[in-house]
Coordinates of C-alpha atoms and ligand atoms in Angstrom, one line a residue:
M1 CA 106.6 -150.7 -107.5
S2 CA 104.9 -147.3 -107.8
L3 CA 106.1 -144.2 -109.4
G4 CA 106.9 -141.4 -107.1
L5 CA 106.6 -138.1 -109.0
A6 CA 108.4 -136.1 -106.3
E7 CA 111.1 -138.7 -106.3
A8 CA 111.4 -138.5 -110.0
G9 CA 112.0 -134.8 -109.9
I10 CA 108.8 -133.5 -111.4
L11 CA 107.9 -131.5 -108.3
A12 CA 111.3 -129.8 -108.1
P13 CA 111.6 -128.1 -111.4
G14 CA 114.8 -126.4 -112.4
R15 CA 116.8 -127.6 -109.5
L16 CA 120.0 -129.5 -109.7
R17 CA 121.0 -131.5 -106.7
A18 CA 123.2 -134.3 -105.7
Q19 CA 121.5 -137.5 -105.0
S20 CA 123.1 -140.5 -103.4
D21 CA 122.2 -144.0 -104.5
E22 CA 122.1 -146.3 -101.5
A23 CA 121.1 -149.3 -103.5
T24 CA 124.6 -149.9 -104.8
P25 CA 127.5 -150.6 -102.5
N26 CA 129.6 -147.8 -103.9
V27 CA 128.0 -144.5 -103.3
L28 CA 127.4 -142.7 -106.5
F29 CA 126.4 -139.1 -106.9
G30 CA 124.2 -138.2 -109.7
V31 CA 122.5 -135.0 -110.5
R32 CA 118.7 -134.7 -110.4
L33 CA 117.5 -133.0 -113.6
E34 CA 114.3 -131.4 -114.6
P35 CA 112.5 -133.6 -117.1
F36 CA 111.0 -132.7 -120.4
V37 CA 113.0 -129.5 -121.1
D38 CA 114.9 -130.7 -124.2
P39 CA 113.2 -131.7 -127.5
L40 CA 113.6 -135.3 -128.7
F41 CA 116.5 -135.8 -131.0
V42 CA 115.6 -138.0 -134.0
P43 CA 118.6 -139.7 -135.4
P44 CA 118.9 -138.6 -139.1
V45 CA 118.9 -141.2 -141.9
R46 CA 122.5 -141.8 -143.0
R47 CA 123.0 -141.4 -146.7
P48 CA 125.5 -143.7 -148.4
D49 CA 128.9 -142.1 -149.2
S50 CA 128.9 -143.8 -152.5
V51 CA 127.1 -146.5 -154.6
V52 CA 129.4 -149.0 -156.2
G53 CA 127.9 -151.4 -158.7
G54 CA 124.5 -150.8 -157.1
T55 CA 125.8 -151.5 -153.6
P56 CA 125.5 -148.5 -151.1
H57 CA 128.8 -147.9 -149.3
Y58 CA 129.0 -146.2 -145.9
S59 CA 132.1 -145.0 -144.0
I60 CA 131.2 -144.3 -140.4
T61 CA 133.6 -142.8 -137.9
L62 CA 133.7 -143.8 -134.2
S63 CA 135.1 -140.9 -132.1
E64 CA 135.0 -139.0 -128.9
F65 CA 133.2 -135.6 -128.7
P66 CA 131.1 -133.4 -126.4
Q67 CA 127.3 -133.8 -126.6
K68 CA 124.7 -131.7 -124.9
V69 CA 122.4 -134.2 -123.1
H70 CA 120.4 -131.7 -120.9
R71 CA 119.6 -128.0 -120.8
D72 CA 121.2 -127.6 -117.3
L73 CA 124.3 -129.6 -117.9
P74 CA 127.6 -128.8 -119.7
P75 CA 128.1 -131.2 -122.6
A76 CA 129.0 -134.7 -121.7
V77 CA 132.1 -136.3 -123.3
V78 CA 130.7 -139.3 -125.2
W79 CA 131.6 -141.8 -127.8
G80 CA 129.5 -142.2 -130.9
F81 CA 129.2 -142.5 -134.7
D82 CA 129.7 -139.5 -137.1
G83 CA 129.7 -137.2 -134.1
M84 CA 126.4 -138.4 -132.5
T85 CA 125.2 -140.9 -130.0
P86 CA 123.0 -142.9 -130.7
G87 CA 124.6 -143.1 -134.1
P88 CA 122.7 -142.1 -137.3
L89 CA 119.8 -144.2 -138.6
L90 CA 120.9 -146.8 -141.2
V91 CA 118.1 -147.8 -143.5
A92 CA 118.2 -150.8 -145.8
E93 CA 115.9 -152.6 -148.2
R94 CA 115.3 -156.3 -147.8
G95 CA 117.8 -158.2 -150.0
Q96 CA 119.8 -155.1 -150.9
Q97 CA 123.3 -155.6 -149.5
I98 CA 125.2 -152.7 -148.1
V99 CA 128.9 -152.2 -147.2
V100 CA 129.8 -150.4 -144.0
E101 CA 133.3 -149.4 -143.0
W102 CA 133.6 -148.6 -139.3
L103 CA 136.5 -146.3 -138.8
N104 CA 137.9 -146.3 -135.2
R105 CA 139.1 -142.8 -134.4
L106 CA 138.6 -143.2 -130.6
P107 CA 141.3 -142.0 -128.2
T108 CA 143.8 -144.7 -127.0
R109 CA 142.8 -144.3 -123.3
H110 CA 139.4 -145.4 -122.1
R111 CA 137.3 -142.8 -120.2
L112 CA 136.0 -145.6 -117.9
R113 CA 138.0 -148.0 -115.8
V114 CA 138.9 -151.2 -117.6
D115 CA 138.9 -154.4 -115.5
H116 CA 142.1 -156.1 -116.7
T117 CA 141.2 -159.3 -114.8
L118 CA 138.4 -160.1 -117.2
D119 CA 139.1 -162.5 -120.0
G120 CA 140.2 -160.7 -123.1
A121 CA 140.7 -157.4 -121.4
G122 CA 144.1 -158.1 -119.9
T123 CA 147.0 -155.6 -119.7
G124 CA 148.5 -157.3 -122.8
V125 CA 145.8 -155.9 -125.1
P126 CA 145.2 -152.3 -126.0
E127 CA 142.8 -150.5 -123.6
V128 CA 140.6 -149.1 -126.3
R129 CA 139.3 -151.6 -128.8
S130 CA 136.1 -151.7 -130.9
V131 CA 134.2 -154.2 -133.0
I132 CA 130.7 -153.4 -134.3
H133 CA 128.0 -156.0 -134.3
L134 CA 124.7 -155.5 -136.1
H135 CA 122.3 -156.9 -133.6
G136 CA 119.4 -158.9 -135.2
A137 CA 121.1 -159.3 -138.6
H138 CA 121.5 -162.6 -140.4
V139 CA 125.1 -162.3 -141.4
S140 CA 128.1 -164.5 -142.2
A141 CA 130.6 -165.0 -139.4
E142 CA 133.2 -162.7 -140.8
N143 CA 130.7 -159.8 -140.9
D144 CA 129.2 -160.5 -137.5
G145 CA 131.6 -158.6 -135.3
Y146 CA 133.0 -161.5 -133.2
P147 CA 134.1 -160.2 -129.8
E148 CA 137.8 -161.0 -130.5
D149 CA 137.8 -159.4 -133.9
W150 CA 138.4 -156.0 -132.4
I151 CA 140.3 -153.2 -134.0
T152 CA 142.2 -150.3 -132.3
P153 CA 142.2 -146.6 -132.9
G154 CA 143.4 -145.8 -136.4
Q155 CA 142.1 -149.1 -137.9
K156 CA 138.9 -149.9 -139.7
Q157 CA 136.4 -152.8 -139.7
Q158 CA 134.9 -153.7 -143.1
T159 CA 131.4 -155.3 -143.0
I160 CA 128.9 -156.5 -145.5
Y161 CA 125.3 -156.7 -144.5
S162 CA 123.2 -158.7 -146.9
N163 CA 119.8 -157.7 -145.3
R164 CA 118.3 -161.0 -146.4
Q165 CA 115.5 -161.0 -143.8
P166 CA 112.1 -159.4 -143.2
A167 CA 111.5 -155.8 -142.3
A168 CA 112.6 -155.2 -138.7
T169 CA 114.3 -152.9 -136.2
L170 CA 117.9 -153.8 -135.7
W171 CA 120.7 -151.9 -134.0
Y172 CA 124.5 -151.7 -134.2
H173 CA 126.7 -151.6 -131.2
D174 CA 130.1 -152.4 -129.9
H175 CA 131.0 -156.0 -128.9
A176 CA 134.7 -155.8 -127.9
M177 CA 135.8 -158.6 -125.6
G178 CA 135.7 -157.7 -121.9
I179 CA 134.8 -154.0 -122.4
T180 CA 131.5 -154.0 -124.2
R181 CA 129.7 -152.6 -121.2
L182 CA 132.1 -149.6 -121.1
N183 CA 132.0 -148.9 -124.8
A184 CA 128.2 -149.1 -124.8
M185 CA 128.1 -146.8 -121.7
M186 CA 130.2 -144.2 -123.6
G187 CA 127.6 -144.3 -126.4
L188 CA 128.6 -146.9 -129.1
A189 CA 125.2 -147.8 -130.3
G190 CA 122.8 -146.8 -133.1
P191 CA 119.6 -147.8 -134.8
Y192 CA 119.2 -149.7 -138.1
L193 CA 116.0 -150.5 -140.0
I194 CA 115.2 -153.0 -142.8
H195 CA 112.2 -152.2 -144.9
D196 CA 110.4 -154.6 -147.3
P197 CA 107.5 -154.3 -149.8
E198 CA 105.3 -156.6 -147.7
E199 CA 105.5 -154.1 -144.8
D200 CA 105.2 -151.1 -147.1
R201 CA 102.0 -152.4 -148.5
L202 CA 100.3 -152.3 -145.1
N203 CA 100.4 -148.5 -145.0
L204 CA 101.6 -148.3 -141.4
P205 CA 102.7 -144.9 -140.0
S206 CA 105.9 -144.1 -141.9
G207 CA 108.4 -141.3 -142.6
A208 CA 108.2 -138.6 -139.9
Y209 CA 105.6 -140.8 -138.1
D210 CA 108.0 -143.8 -137.7
V211 CA 110.4 -142.9 -134.9
P212 CA 113.2 -144.9 -133.3
L213 CA 113.3 -144.4 -129.5
V214 CA 116.7 -145.6 -128.2
I215 CA 116.3 -145.8 -124.4
Q216 CA 119.3 -146.0 -122.1
D217 CA 119.9 -145.3 -118.4
R218 CA 122.8 -143.2 -117.2
I219 CA 124.3 -141.4 -114.2
F220 CA 125.7 -137.9 -114.7
D221 CA 127.9 -136.1 -112.2
G222 CA 127.6 -132.4 -111.5
R223 CA 129.8 -131.5 -114.4
G224 CA 127.6 -133.4 -116.7
Q225 CA 129.9 -136.3 -117.2
I226 CA 129.0 -140.0 -117.5
V227 CA 129.6 -141.9 -114.2
Y228 CA 130.1 -145.6 -114.1
P229 CA 130.6 -147.4 -110.8
V230 CA 133.6 -149.4 -109.7
G231 CA 133.7 -152.3 -107.3
A232 CA 135.5 -152.4 -104.0
D233 CA 138.6 -154.1 -105.4
P234 CA 140.7 -151.5 -107.3
E235 CA 142.4 -154.3 -109.2
A236 CA 139.1 -155.8 -110.3
P237 CA 136.6 -152.9 -110.6
W238 CA 133.9 -154.9 -112.5
V239 CA 130.4 -154.5 -111.1
P240 CA 127.7 -157.1 -111.7
E241 CA 125.1 -154.6 -113.0
F242 CA 124.6 -151.0 -113.9
F243 CA 121.5 -149.1 -113.0
G244 CA 121.4 -145.4 -113.9
T245 CA 119.4 -142.6 -112.3
Q246 CA 118.3 -140.8 -115.5
F247 CA 116.9 -141.9 -118.8
L248 CA 118.3 -140.9 -122.1
V249 CA 116.0 -141.2 -125.1
N250 CA 118.0 -140.8 -128.4
G251 CA 120.9 -139.3 -126.3
R252 CA 118.9 -136.6 -124.4
V253 CA 117.7 -136.8 -120.8
S254 CA 113.9 -137.3 -120.6
P255 CA 113.1 -135.2 -123.6
Y256 CA 109.7 -134.1 -124.9
F257 CA 108.3 -134.7 -128.4
N258 CA 105.7 -132.6 -130.1
V259 CA 103.4 -134.9 -132.0
E260 CA 100.3 -134.5 -134.2
P261 CA 96.9 -135.9 -133.2
R262 CA 97.4 -139.1 -135.3
R263 CA 99.1 -142.5 -135.2
Y264 CA 102.8 -142.9 -134.8
R265 CA 104.9 -146.0 -135.0
F266 CA 107.6 -146.0 -132.3
R267 CA 110.5 -148.4 -132.4
F268 CA 111.3 -148.9 -128.8
L269 CA 114.8 -150.2 -128.2
N270 CA 116.1 -150.9 -124.7
A271 CA 119.8 -150.1 -125.2
S272 CA 120.5 -150.0 -121.4
N273 CA 123.4 -152.1 -120.0
S274 CA 121.3 -154.0 -117.4
R275 CA 118.0 -152.4 -116.9
V276 CA 114.7 -154.1 -117.8
L277 CA 111.9 -151.6 -118.7
Q278 CA 108.3 -151.7 -118.0
L279 CA 106.8 -148.8 -119.8
S280 CA 103.4 -147.3 -119.8
L281 CA 101.7 -144.0 -120.7
V282 CA 100.3 -141.5 -118.2
P283 CA 97.4 -140.6 -118.4
E284 CA 96.6 -144.0 -119.4
Q285 CA 96.7 -144.8 -123.1
G286 CA 97.4 -148.1 -124.7
F287 CA 99.9 -149.3 -127.2
L288 CA 99.3 -151.5 -130.2
Q289 CA 102.3 -153.7 -130.5
I290 CA 103.0 -154.6 -134.2
A291 CA 106.5 -156.1 -134.1
S292 CA 109.2 -157.7 -132.0
D293 CA 112.9 -158.2 -132.6
G294 CA 112.7 -160.1 -135.9
G295 CA 109.9 -158.1 -137.5
L296 CA 106.1 -157.8 -137.7
L297 CA 103.8 -160.0 -135.6
R298 CA 101.0 -161.9 -137.3
E299 CA 98.5 -159.5 -135.8
P300 CA 98.7 -156.4 -133.6
V301 CA 98.5 -156.9 -129.9
K302 CA 96.9 -154.4 -127.5
R303 CA 99.1 -153.7 -124.6
G304 CA 98.8 -151.4 -121.6
E305 CA 102.4 -151.9 -120.7
L306 CA 105.6 -152.7 -122.6
W307 CA 108.1 -155.0 -120.9
I308 CA 111.4 -154.7 -122.7
A309 CA 114.7 -156.3 -121.6
P310 CA 118.1 -155.0 -122.7
S311 CA 118.5 -155.2 -126.4
E312 CA 114.9 -156.3 -127.1
R313 CA 112.9 -154.2 -129.6
I314 CA 109.2 -153.5 -129.6
D315 CA 107.5 -151.6 -132.4
A316 CA 104.2 -150.2 -131.2
V317 CA 101.7 -147.8 -132.6
V318 CA 100.3 -145.0 -130.3
D319 CA 97.3 -143.1 -131.5
F320 CA 97.2 -139.5 -130.4
G321 CA 94.1 -138.9 -132.4
G322 CA 91.5 -136.8 -130.4
R323 CA 94.1 -135.9 -127.8
E324 CA 94.8 -132.4 -129.0
G325 CA 96.5 -130.3 -126.3
R326 CA 97.2 -133.2 -124.1
R327 CA 100.6 -134.3 -122.6
L328 CA 101.4 -137.9 -122.0
M329 CA 104.3 -139.1 -120.0
L330 CA 106.1 -142.3 -120.8
V331 CA 107.1 -143.8 -117.5
N332 CA 109.0 -146.8 -116.3
H333 CA 108.2 -148.8 -113.2
A334 CA 110.3 -151.9 -113.4
P335 CA 112.4 -152.7 -110.3
A336 CA 116.1 -153.2 -110.7
P337 CA 117.6 -155.8 -110.8
Y338 CA 114.5 -157.3 -112.4
P339 CA 112.2 -158.6 -111.0
T340 CA 112.9 -158.5 -107.3
G341 CA 115.5 -155.8 -106.8
G342 CA 115.1 -152.5 -105.0
G343 CA 117.5 -150.5 -107.0
P344 CA 116.8 -146.9 -108.1
V345 CA 113.8 -146.5 -110.4
P346 CA 114.1 -143.5 -112.6
G347 CA 110.4 -143.1 -113.6
L348 CA 110.2 -140.5 -116.3
V349 CA 111.4 -141.6 -119.7
M350 CA 109.9 -138.9 -121.9
E351 CA 106.8 -136.8 -122.7
F352 CA 104.6 -136.6 -125.7
R353 CA 102.9 -133.3 -126.3
V354 CA 100.0 -133.4 -128.7
A355 CA 100.8 -129.8 -129.7
S356 CA 101.4 -129.9 -133.5
P357 CA 98.5 -129.5 -135.9
L358 CA 97.8 -132.3 -138.3
R359 CA 99.8 -131.8 -141.4
E360 CA 97.4 -133.8 -143.5
T361 CA 93.7 -133.4 -143.2
A362 CA 93.3 -136.9 -141.9
D363 CA 95.7 -139.6 -140.7
P364 CA 96.2 -141.7 -143.8
S365 CA 97.8 -144.7 -141.9
R366 CA 96.0 -147.9 -141.1
I367 CA 96.7 -150.8 -138.8
P368 CA 95.2 -153.9 -140.4
D369 CA 94.0 -156.8 -138.3
Q370 CA 96.4 -159.1 -140.0
L371 CA 100.0 -158.0 -140.5
V372 CA 102.1 -160.8 -142.0
Q373 CA 102.3 -164.6 -142.0
V374 CA 104.5 -165.9 -139.1
P375 CA 104.6 -169.7 -139.4
R376 CA 104.8 -171.2 -135.9
L377 CA 107.6 -173.8 -135.5
Q378 CA 106.5 -177.1 -134.1
E379 CA 108.4 -179.0 -131.4
K380 CA 108.5 -182.1 -133.6
Q381 CA 110.6 -180.3 -136.1
A382 CA 113.5 -180.2 -133.7
V383 CA 116.3 -182.7 -134.1
K384 CA 117.9 -181.9 -130.7
T385 CA 117.1 -180.4 -127.3
R386 CA 119.8 -178.8 -125.3
R387 CA 119.3 -178.0 -121.6
L388 CA 121.5 -175.0 -120.8
L389 CA 121.7 -173.6 -117.3
L390 CA 122.1 -169.9 -116.4
L391 CA 124.4 -170.0 -113.3
E392 CA 125.8 -167.6 -110.8
Q393 CA 129.1 -168.5 -109.3
M394 CA 131.4 -166.9 -106.7
A395 CA 134.7 -166.1 -108.3
G396 CA 136.4 -166.7 -104.9
K397 CA 136.2 -165.4 -101.4
G398 CA 135.3 -161.8 -101.3
L399 CA 135.3 -161.5 -105.0
P400 CA 132.2 -160.5 -107.0
H401 CA 130.0 -163.0 -108.8
R402 CA 130.6 -164.3 -112.2
L403 CA 127.7 -165.6 -114.3
T404 CA 128.0 -168.4 -116.7
L405 CA 126.1 -170.3 -119.4
D406 CA 126.0 -173.9 -118.4
G407 CA 129.1 -173.5 -116.2
H408 CA 131.5 -172.9 -119.1
R409 CA 133.7 -169.9 -119.7
F410 CA 134.0 -168.1 -123.0
M411 CA 137.4 -169.6 -123.7
D412 CA 136.3 -173.2 -123.0
P413 CA 135.8 -175.5 -126.1
V414 CA 132.7 -175.0 -128.1
T415 CA 129.7 -177.1 -126.8
E416 CA 126.9 -175.7 -128.9
D417 CA 127.4 -176.8 -132.4
P418 CA 124.1 -177.0 -134.3
V419 CA 124.1 -178.3 -137.9
N420 CA 123.1 -175.7 -140.4
G421 CA 119.6 -176.4 -141.7
T422 CA 118.3 -178.1 -138.6
V423 CA 116.0 -177.0 -135.9
E424 CA 116.9 -177.3 -132.2
I425 CA 115.1 -176.6 -128.9
W426 CA 117.1 -174.8 -126.2
E427 CA 115.9 -174.9 -122.6
L428 CA 117.3 -172.0 -120.8
V429 CA 117.1 -172.9 -117.2
N430 CA 117.6 -169.9 -115.0
T431 CA 118.9 -170.9 -111.5
T432 CA 119.7 -167.3 -110.5
I433 CA 117.5 -164.7 -108.8
D434 CA 117.5 -162.2 -111.7
A435 CA 116.0 -162.3 -115.2
H436 CA 118.5 -162.6 -118.0
P437 CA 117.9 -161.5 -121.6
I438 CA 119.6 -164.3 -123.7
H439 CA 120.6 -163.4 -127.3
L440 CA 121.7 -165.5 -130.2
H441 CA 123.6 -164.1 -133.1
T442 CA 122.7 -164.4 -136.8
I443 CA 119.3 -166.3 -136.5
H444 CA 115.9 -165.6 -135.1
F445 CA 113.9 -168.1 -133.0
Q446 CA 110.5 -168.5 -131.4
L447 CA 109.5 -168.8 -127.8
L448 CA 107.7 -172.1 -127.1
E449 CA 106.9 -171.8 -123.4
R450 CA 108.2 -171.0 -120.0
R451 CA 107.9 -173.4 -117.1
A452 CA 108.7 -173.0 -113.4
F453 CA 110.9 -175.6 -111.6
D454 CA 111.6 -176.3 -108.0
V455 CA 114.6 -174.1 -107.2
R456 CA 115.1 -175.5 -103.7
R457 CA 115.3 -179.0 -105.0
Y458 CA 117.6 -177.9 -107.8
K459 CA 120.0 -176.3 -105.2
A460 CA 120.0 -179.5 -103.2
T461 CA 120.2 -182.1 -105.9
S462 CA 121.0 -180.3 -109.2
E463 CA 117.8 -181.9 -110.6
V464 CA 115.4 -179.8 -112.6
V465 CA 111.9 -180.8 -111.5
W466 CA 108.9 -178.9 -112.9
S467 CA 106.8 -177.3 -110.2
R468 CA 104.0 -175.8 -112.3
P469 CA 102.4 -176.4 -115.7
A470 CA 104.1 -174.7 -118.7
I471 CA 102.9 -171.3 -119.8
A472 CA 102.6 -170.9 -123.5
A473 CA 104.1 -167.9 -125.3
A474 CA 101.8 -164.8 -125.0
P475 CA 100.7 -163.2 -128.3
E476 CA 103.3 -160.4 -128.2
E477 CA 106.0 -163.1 -127.8
R478 CA 104.8 -165.3 -130.7
G479 CA 106.8 -163.5 -133.4
W480 CA 110.5 -163.8 -134.3
K481 CA 112.9 -163.1 -131.5
D482 CA 116.6 -162.8 -131.2
T483 CA 116.7 -161.9 -127.5
I484 CA 114.4 -163.6 -124.9
I485 CA 113.9 -162.7 -121.3
C486 CA 114.5 -165.7 -119.0
P487 CA 112.8 -165.2 -115.7
P488 CA 114.4 -166.6 -112.5
G489 CA 113.2 -170.1 -111.4
Q490 CA 111.9 -170.9 -114.9
A491 CA 113.0 -172.8 -118.0
T492 CA 112.5 -170.7 -121.1
R493 CA 112.1 -173.0 -124.0
I494 CA 112.9 -171.6 -127.4
I495 CA 112.9 -173.3 -130.9
I496 CA 115.6 -172.3 -133.2
P497 CA 115.8 -172.8 -137.0
F498 CA 119.6 -172.7 -137.6
R499 CA 120.0 -171.6 -141.2
G500 CA 122.6 -169.3 -142.6
E501 CA 126.3 -169.5 -143.4
P502 CA 128.3 -171.9 -141.3
G503 CA 130.8 -170.3 -139.0
R504 CA 131.5 -169.3 -135.4
F505 CA 129.1 -166.9 -133.7
V506 CA 128.2 -166.1 -130.1
W507 CA 125.2 -166.4 -127.7
H508 CA 125.1 -164.5 -124.5
C509 CA 123.3 -162.6 -121.8
H510 CA 122.6 -159.1 -123.0
M511 CA 123.1 -157.6 -119.6
L512 CA 126.5 -156.2 -120.7
E513 CA 128.1 -156.6 -117.3
H514 CA 127.3 -160.3 -117.4
E515 CA 128.4 -160.6 -121.0
D516 CA 131.7 -159.1 -120.2
N517 CA 132.3 -161.5 -117.4
E518 CA 131.8 -164.9 -118.9
M519 CA 128.1 -165.0 -119.6
M520 CA 128.9 -165.4 -123.3
R521 CA 129.7 -168.5 -125.3
P522 CA 130.7 -169.2 -128.8
F523 CA 128.5 -171.4 -130.9
V524 CA 129.5 -173.0 -134.2
L525 CA 127.0 -173.4 -137.0
R526 CA 128.3 -176.6 -138.7
S527 CA 127.8 -177.4 -142.4
Ligands
C2O1 CU1 123.4 -157.0 -129.1 CU2 125.9 -160.1 -129.1 O1 124.7 -158.5 -129.1
CU2 CU1 122.7 -162.0 -117.3

C-alpha cells in the first residue's frame, strides 16, 4: 500500500475537516489535522517519592484530565498517570527493586461504552476498574497485575518490581478484565526502562539522545475528544478491532522533533490497540536496530523498515549526522487489519527536523558490531511441545466474532501449566486471516521459525499439514521477545524457558479488542 500525501493531509495545511471512514461498518467522523505543528513531548523521568531502606518508592495517580493533543483542537479528556498520557518515564537499574503504588483516582463512570456481555465486565462489577501490568517484566504473580485483580476508584494497587533482567524497554498499562481496550484507549499506558552496566559500557546514545516514542492511533471528533466505535448491537457494543485515523506520538498528534546532526536511540513502542506498524523514514534513511522486547540483540541489524505489532518494542539508532537542515518524516504504510485489510492508513507518524546545532563538538556515541551475548535456545532443550491454535469463532447468528486461543475461554480450566525451570516449544498455529501479536507474561522467549500450512485442508479436516519449508527467525527477531507476531496461515514456533516464581499468569493476543473478548488464557507456572 502506498502513502498518499494528499490523503494524509499534508497538502491541505491548517484545515480541519470531517472525514468519514468507510472501512468500518459504523461511520465514524474524525477530524483531519495538520501534521508536524506540535513539538514532541518527551515523558519526564519520574523521581521516587521516597527511598526506604535503599528501595525507591513511587506513588503514581491514575486520573482523568484535559490534555492538549494538537494545536487546532481543544484539549481532549484523557486518562493518564500523574496528569499525563503516556505516563511519566520510570527508570530502574537491573537488580534494584522498586515499589510502585498505583492510586486509582479515576471517575466512577467510564467515558467509553462498556460491553457488559463480555466475561468479567458484567453489570455486576463496577464500570471503572484498573489493574496495572508491567509489560515485559519478570515478576511474581501477585505483582503482575492479573486481569481479575482490579481495583476501583479510591483504591490502590501495591506492586514490587524486582528488575532482575537485562536492560530493556518495558511499558506499564492497564489490564482490567473485559475493559482493557477502553482503558488503554483513554490513555492508561506509559514507558519503563531498565538499565544495566553491560549496556552502559557500550556507550550507545544516552540521556537526551535516548528517546521513548510511544505510538498510538486514535480518532478525534470536532471537539477534540476521543472517539471509539460501537458495534451494531447496542447491548453488545464490542468491535473486533480499532483503527484510528491519526497518530499520537507521546500523546501529541503527529509531532515534530528538533534533533541534532548526530545519533539518537529511539525506543519505538507500538501502544496501539490493534494496528500493526510498518515504519520508514522519508527521504530514505535506514535504522540500525539494536534491541527487541527483552533487551539488546547480539549485533545491530540494518533495517529500512520497522515492522512493529501492538506492544512490541524496537530500539533503533538513527544517525542524523551530515543531515543538517533536513526534515525526515516517519511514515507508516501497513494496511489494517494486517496484512490483508483495507482499513484507513494514517501515514504520517512524526517528523524529525535536523535543526539544532551539535551540543558537543562531535557525537561521542558508538554502535559496536557486537552488543551483548544472546545464547540461542536449542529445540532439544525443550521437554514439551504444545500446539495451540488461534481461532476465530462466530458467537452466534448476527453476533460479532470472538477469537480464542485453542478454543478455550478465559474462565475455562487451565490447560497451559509448564513446570518452572523447564523449556517448552509452543507452536502458535494461526487459522484466522489476520496477524495476531501473542504475548506471554513474566518470561521472555525466542522465535525458532515460522512455517506455512495448508489452510484449505485445515478447514476441511482440522489437520495441520505443512505447505512450505520453515523460515528461520530473521536476525532482528533472534533476540529475546515477549510478544511475537503470528502471521495468518502459519505456525509460529517459539521456545520458552519458563523460569521465575511459580504462580498464575496470562498469555494473550495483544490486539486489545481480541484480548477483551476471550483471546486470553491463564497459564500456571508449576513448581
Ligand atoms: Cu501488555 Cu498482558 O500485556
Ligand atoms: Cu488477536
